[in-house]
PDB file of C-alpha atoms in Angstrom:
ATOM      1  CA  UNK A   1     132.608 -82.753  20.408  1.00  0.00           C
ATOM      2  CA  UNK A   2     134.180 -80.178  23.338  1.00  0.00           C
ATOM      3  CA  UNK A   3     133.484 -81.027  26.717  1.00  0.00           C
ATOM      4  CA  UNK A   4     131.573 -79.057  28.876  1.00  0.00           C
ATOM      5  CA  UNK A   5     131.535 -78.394  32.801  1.00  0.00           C
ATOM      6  CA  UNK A   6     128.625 -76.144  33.041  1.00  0.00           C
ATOM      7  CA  UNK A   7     126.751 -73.236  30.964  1.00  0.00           C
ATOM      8  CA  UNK A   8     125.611 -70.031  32.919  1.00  0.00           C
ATOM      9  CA  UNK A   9     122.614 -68.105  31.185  1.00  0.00           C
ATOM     10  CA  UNK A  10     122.499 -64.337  31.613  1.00  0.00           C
ATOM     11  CA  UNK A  11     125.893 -64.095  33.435  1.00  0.00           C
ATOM     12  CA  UNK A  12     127.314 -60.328  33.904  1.00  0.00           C
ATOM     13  CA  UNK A  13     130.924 -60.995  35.535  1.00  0.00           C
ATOM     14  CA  UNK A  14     131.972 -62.561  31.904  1.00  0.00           C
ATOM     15  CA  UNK A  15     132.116 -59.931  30.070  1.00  0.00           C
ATOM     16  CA  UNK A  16     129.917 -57.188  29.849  1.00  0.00           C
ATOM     17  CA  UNK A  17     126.682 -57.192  29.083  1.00  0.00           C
ATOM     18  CA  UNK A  18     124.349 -60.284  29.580  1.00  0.00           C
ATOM     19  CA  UNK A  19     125.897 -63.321  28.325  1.00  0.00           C
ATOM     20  CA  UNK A  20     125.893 -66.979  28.256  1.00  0.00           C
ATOM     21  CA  UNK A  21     128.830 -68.704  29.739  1.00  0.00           C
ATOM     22  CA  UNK A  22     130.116 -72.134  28.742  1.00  0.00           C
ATOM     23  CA  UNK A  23     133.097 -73.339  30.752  1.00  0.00           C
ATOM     24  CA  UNK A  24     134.817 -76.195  29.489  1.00  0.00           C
ATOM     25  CA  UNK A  25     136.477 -79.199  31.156  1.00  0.00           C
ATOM     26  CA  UNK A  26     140.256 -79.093  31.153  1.00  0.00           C
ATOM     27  CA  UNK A  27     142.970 -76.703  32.828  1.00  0.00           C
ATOM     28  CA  UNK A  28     146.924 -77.544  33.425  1.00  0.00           C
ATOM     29  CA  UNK A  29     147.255 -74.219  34.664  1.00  0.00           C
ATOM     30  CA  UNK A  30     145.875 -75.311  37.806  1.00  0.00           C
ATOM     31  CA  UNK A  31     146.201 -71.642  39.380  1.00  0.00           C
ATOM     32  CA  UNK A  32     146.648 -71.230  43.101  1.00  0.00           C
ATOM     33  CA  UNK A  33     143.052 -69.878  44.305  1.00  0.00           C
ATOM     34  CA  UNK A  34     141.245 -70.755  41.018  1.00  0.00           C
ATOM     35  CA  UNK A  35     137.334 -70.116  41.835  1.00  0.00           C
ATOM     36  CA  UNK A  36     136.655 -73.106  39.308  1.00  0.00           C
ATOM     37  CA  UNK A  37     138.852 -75.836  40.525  1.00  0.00           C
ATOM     38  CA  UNK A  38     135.777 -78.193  39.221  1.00  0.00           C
ATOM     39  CA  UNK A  39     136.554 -77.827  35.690  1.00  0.00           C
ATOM     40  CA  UNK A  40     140.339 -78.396  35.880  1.00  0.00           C
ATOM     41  CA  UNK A  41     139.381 -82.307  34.659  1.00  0.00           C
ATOM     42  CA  UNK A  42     139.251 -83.367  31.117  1.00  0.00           C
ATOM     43  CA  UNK A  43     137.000 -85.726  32.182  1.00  0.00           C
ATOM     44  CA  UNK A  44     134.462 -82.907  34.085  1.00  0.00           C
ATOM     45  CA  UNK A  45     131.397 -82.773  32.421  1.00  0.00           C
ATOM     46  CA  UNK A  46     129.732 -83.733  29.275  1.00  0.00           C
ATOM     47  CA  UNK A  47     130.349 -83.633  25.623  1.00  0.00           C
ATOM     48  CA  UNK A  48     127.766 -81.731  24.108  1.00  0.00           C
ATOM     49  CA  UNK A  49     127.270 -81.454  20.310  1.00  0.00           C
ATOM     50  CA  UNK A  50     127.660 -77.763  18.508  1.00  0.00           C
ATOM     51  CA  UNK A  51     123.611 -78.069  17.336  1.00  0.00           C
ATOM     52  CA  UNK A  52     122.892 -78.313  21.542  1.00  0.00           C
ATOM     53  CA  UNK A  53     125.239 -75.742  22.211  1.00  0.00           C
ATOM     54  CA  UNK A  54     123.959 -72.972  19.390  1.00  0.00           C
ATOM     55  CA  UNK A  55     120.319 -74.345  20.800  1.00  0.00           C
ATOM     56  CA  UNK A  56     120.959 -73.469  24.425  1.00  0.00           C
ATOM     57  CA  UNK A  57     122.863 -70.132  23.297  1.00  0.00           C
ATOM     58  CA  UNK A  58     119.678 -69.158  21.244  1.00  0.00           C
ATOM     59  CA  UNK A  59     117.317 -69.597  23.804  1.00  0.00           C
ATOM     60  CA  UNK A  60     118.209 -66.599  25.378  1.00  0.00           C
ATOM     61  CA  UNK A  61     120.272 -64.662  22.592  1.00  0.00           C
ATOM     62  CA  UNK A  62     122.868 -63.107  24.803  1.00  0.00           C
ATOM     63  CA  UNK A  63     126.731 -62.862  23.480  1.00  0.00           C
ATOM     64  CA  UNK A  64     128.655 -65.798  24.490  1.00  0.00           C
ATOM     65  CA  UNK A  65     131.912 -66.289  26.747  1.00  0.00           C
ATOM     66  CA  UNK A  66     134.174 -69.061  26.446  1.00  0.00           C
ATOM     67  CA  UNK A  67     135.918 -69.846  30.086  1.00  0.00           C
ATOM     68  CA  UNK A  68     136.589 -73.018  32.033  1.00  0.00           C
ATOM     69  CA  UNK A  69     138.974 -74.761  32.340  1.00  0.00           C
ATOM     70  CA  UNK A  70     140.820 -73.246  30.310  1.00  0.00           C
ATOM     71  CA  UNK A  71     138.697 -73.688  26.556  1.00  0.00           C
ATOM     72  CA  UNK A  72     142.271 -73.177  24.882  1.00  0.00           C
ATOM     73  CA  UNK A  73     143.080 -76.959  25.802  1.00  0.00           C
ATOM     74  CA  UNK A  74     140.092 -77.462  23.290  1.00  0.00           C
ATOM     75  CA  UNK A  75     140.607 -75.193  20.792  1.00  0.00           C
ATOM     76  CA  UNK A  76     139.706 -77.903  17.749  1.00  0.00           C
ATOM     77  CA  UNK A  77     136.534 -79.311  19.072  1.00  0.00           C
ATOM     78  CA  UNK A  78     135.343 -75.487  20.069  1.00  0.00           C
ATOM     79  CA  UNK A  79     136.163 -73.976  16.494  1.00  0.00           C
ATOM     80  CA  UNK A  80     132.981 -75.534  14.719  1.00  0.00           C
ATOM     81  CA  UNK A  81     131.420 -73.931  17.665  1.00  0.00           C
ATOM     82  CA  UNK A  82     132.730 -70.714  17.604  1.00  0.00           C
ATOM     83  CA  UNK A  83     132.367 -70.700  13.576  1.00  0.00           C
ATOM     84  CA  UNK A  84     128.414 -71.291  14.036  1.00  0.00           C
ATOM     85  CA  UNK A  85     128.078 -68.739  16.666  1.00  0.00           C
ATOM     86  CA  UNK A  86     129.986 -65.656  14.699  1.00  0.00           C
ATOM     87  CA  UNK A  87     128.002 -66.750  11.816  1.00  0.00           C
ATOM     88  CA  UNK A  88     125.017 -65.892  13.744  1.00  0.00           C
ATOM     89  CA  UNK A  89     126.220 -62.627  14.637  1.00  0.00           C
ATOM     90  CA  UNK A  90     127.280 -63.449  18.375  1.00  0.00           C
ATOM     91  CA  UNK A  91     129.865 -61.771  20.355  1.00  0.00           C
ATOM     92  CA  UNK A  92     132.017 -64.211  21.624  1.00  0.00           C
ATOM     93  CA  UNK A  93     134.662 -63.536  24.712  1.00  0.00           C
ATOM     94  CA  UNK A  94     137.598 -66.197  25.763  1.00  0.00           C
ATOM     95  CA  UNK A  95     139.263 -66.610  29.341  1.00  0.00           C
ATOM     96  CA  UNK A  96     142.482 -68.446  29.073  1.00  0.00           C
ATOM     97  CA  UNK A  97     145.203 -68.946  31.164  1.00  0.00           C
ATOM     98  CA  UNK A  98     147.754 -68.873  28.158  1.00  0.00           C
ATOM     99  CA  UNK A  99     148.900 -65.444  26.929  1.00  0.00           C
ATOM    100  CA  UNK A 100     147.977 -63.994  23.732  1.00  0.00           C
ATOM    101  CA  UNK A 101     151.768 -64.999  22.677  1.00  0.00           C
ATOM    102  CA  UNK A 102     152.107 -68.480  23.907  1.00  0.00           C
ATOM    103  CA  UNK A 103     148.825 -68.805  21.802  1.00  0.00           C
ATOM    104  CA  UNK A 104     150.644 -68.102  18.395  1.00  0.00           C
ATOM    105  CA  UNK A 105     153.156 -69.769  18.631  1.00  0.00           C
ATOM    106  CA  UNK A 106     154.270 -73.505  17.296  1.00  0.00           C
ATOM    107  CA  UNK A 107     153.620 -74.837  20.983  1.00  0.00           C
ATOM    108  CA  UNK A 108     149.882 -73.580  21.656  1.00  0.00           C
ATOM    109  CA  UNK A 109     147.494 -76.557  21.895  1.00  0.00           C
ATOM    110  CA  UNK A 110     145.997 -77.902  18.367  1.00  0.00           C
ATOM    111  CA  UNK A 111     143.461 -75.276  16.574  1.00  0.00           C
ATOM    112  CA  UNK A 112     144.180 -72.150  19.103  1.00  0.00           C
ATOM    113  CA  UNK A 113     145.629 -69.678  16.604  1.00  0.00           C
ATOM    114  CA  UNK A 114     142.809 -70.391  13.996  1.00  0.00           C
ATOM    115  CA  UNK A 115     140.114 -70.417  17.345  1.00  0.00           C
ATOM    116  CA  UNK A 116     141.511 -66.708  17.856  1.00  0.00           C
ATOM    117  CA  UNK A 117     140.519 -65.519  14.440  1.00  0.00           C
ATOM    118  CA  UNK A 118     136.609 -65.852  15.802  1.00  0.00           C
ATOM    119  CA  UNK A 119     136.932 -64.545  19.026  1.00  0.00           C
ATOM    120  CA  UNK A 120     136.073 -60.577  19.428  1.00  0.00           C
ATOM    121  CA  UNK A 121     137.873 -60.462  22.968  1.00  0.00           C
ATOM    122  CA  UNK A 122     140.061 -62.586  25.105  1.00  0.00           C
ATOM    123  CA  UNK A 123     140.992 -62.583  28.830  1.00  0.00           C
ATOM    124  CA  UNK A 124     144.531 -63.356  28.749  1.00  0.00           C
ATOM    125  CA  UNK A 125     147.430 -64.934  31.553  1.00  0.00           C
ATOM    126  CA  UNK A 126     146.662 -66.759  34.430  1.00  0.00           C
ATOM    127  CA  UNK A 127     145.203 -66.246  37.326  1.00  0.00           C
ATOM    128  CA  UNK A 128     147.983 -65.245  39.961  1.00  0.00           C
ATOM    129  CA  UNK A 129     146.547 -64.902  43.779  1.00  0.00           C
ATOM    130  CA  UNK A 130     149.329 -62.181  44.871  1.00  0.00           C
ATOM    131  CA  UNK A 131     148.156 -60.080  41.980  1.00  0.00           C
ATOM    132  CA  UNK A 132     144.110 -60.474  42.705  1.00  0.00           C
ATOM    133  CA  UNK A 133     142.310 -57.258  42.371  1.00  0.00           C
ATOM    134  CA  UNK A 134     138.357 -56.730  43.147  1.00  0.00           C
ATOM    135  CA  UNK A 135     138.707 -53.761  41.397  1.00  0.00           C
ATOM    136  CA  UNK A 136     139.228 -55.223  37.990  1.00  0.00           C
ATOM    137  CA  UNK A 137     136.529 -55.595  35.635  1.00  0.00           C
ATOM    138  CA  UNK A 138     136.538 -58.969  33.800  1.00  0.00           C
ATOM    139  CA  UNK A 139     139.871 -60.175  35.263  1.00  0.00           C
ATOM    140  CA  UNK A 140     140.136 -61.990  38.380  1.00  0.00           C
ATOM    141  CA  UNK A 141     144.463 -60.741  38.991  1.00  0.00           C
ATOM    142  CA  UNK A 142     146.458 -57.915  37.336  1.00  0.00           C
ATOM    143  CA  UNK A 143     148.688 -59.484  35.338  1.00  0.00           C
ATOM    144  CA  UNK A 144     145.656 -60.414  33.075  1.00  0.00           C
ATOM    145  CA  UNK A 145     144.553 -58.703  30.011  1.00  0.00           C
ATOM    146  CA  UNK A 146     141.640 -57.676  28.210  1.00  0.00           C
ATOM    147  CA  UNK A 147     142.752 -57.998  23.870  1.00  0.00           C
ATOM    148  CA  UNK A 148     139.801 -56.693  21.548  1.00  0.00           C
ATOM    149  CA  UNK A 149     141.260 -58.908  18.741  1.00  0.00           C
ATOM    150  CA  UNK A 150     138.193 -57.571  16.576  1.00  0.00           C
TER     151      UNK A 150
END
């Protein structure tokens, strides 16, 4: 079962539109002027099963972001998740602090590349202070990117 640090309903800085935000417990990126230092322990949190998940996510029927933490760090335990929610015809948006690279490649945490294959759009790179931009949509520094993998 993934962890989870918090769930935001009807969120519009994750993406666009409406959306429900789960951030999950976990980050070694532990970026210099992270604004979610909470969720940087594996420990943060709760498990919560995919049924409450999907049941929470329903309840309001908004398109779903993953973020964190950094949900890459649980890319086996989110897959069922992520399955279930593409199956009922959710758009589903990923922040990680890995790059789209490091993610297919031999070293990326357990279940990442086959994660990526159900997510519509990720937020890629870490978060790097000297590179911060208000300006951005959807990206808190401009070294990150927005990938439509869709």
């Amino acid at each position: 079962m993934p962890r989870v640090s918090g769930i935001i309903d009807g969120t519009a800085v994750d993406g666009p539109g409406l959306r429900t935000s789960i951030y999950f417990s976990g980050c070694c990126h532990r970026c210099p002027g992270c604004h979610n230092p909470s969720t940087w322990d594996f420990e943060a949190g709760e498990e919560m099963s995919v049924d409450d998940i999907v049941e929470r996510v329903e309840e309001n029927g908004f398109n779903v972001t993953f973020s964190g933490g950094d949900p890459m760090y649980q890319a086996a335990e989110i897959l069922p998740l992520a399955k279930e929610l593409k199956s009922r015809g959710y758009n589903i948006w990923c922040y990680t602090g890995f790059t789209l690279e490091e993610l297919t490649t031999d070293a990326a945490p357990a279940g990442a590349a086959e994660l990526l294959e159900y997510i519509d759009t990720i937020v890629d790179g870490p978060y790097i202070e000297s590179l911060r931009d208000t300006d951005l949509r959807f990206r808190g520094s401009s070294n990150q990117r927005i990938i439509n993998l869709a």
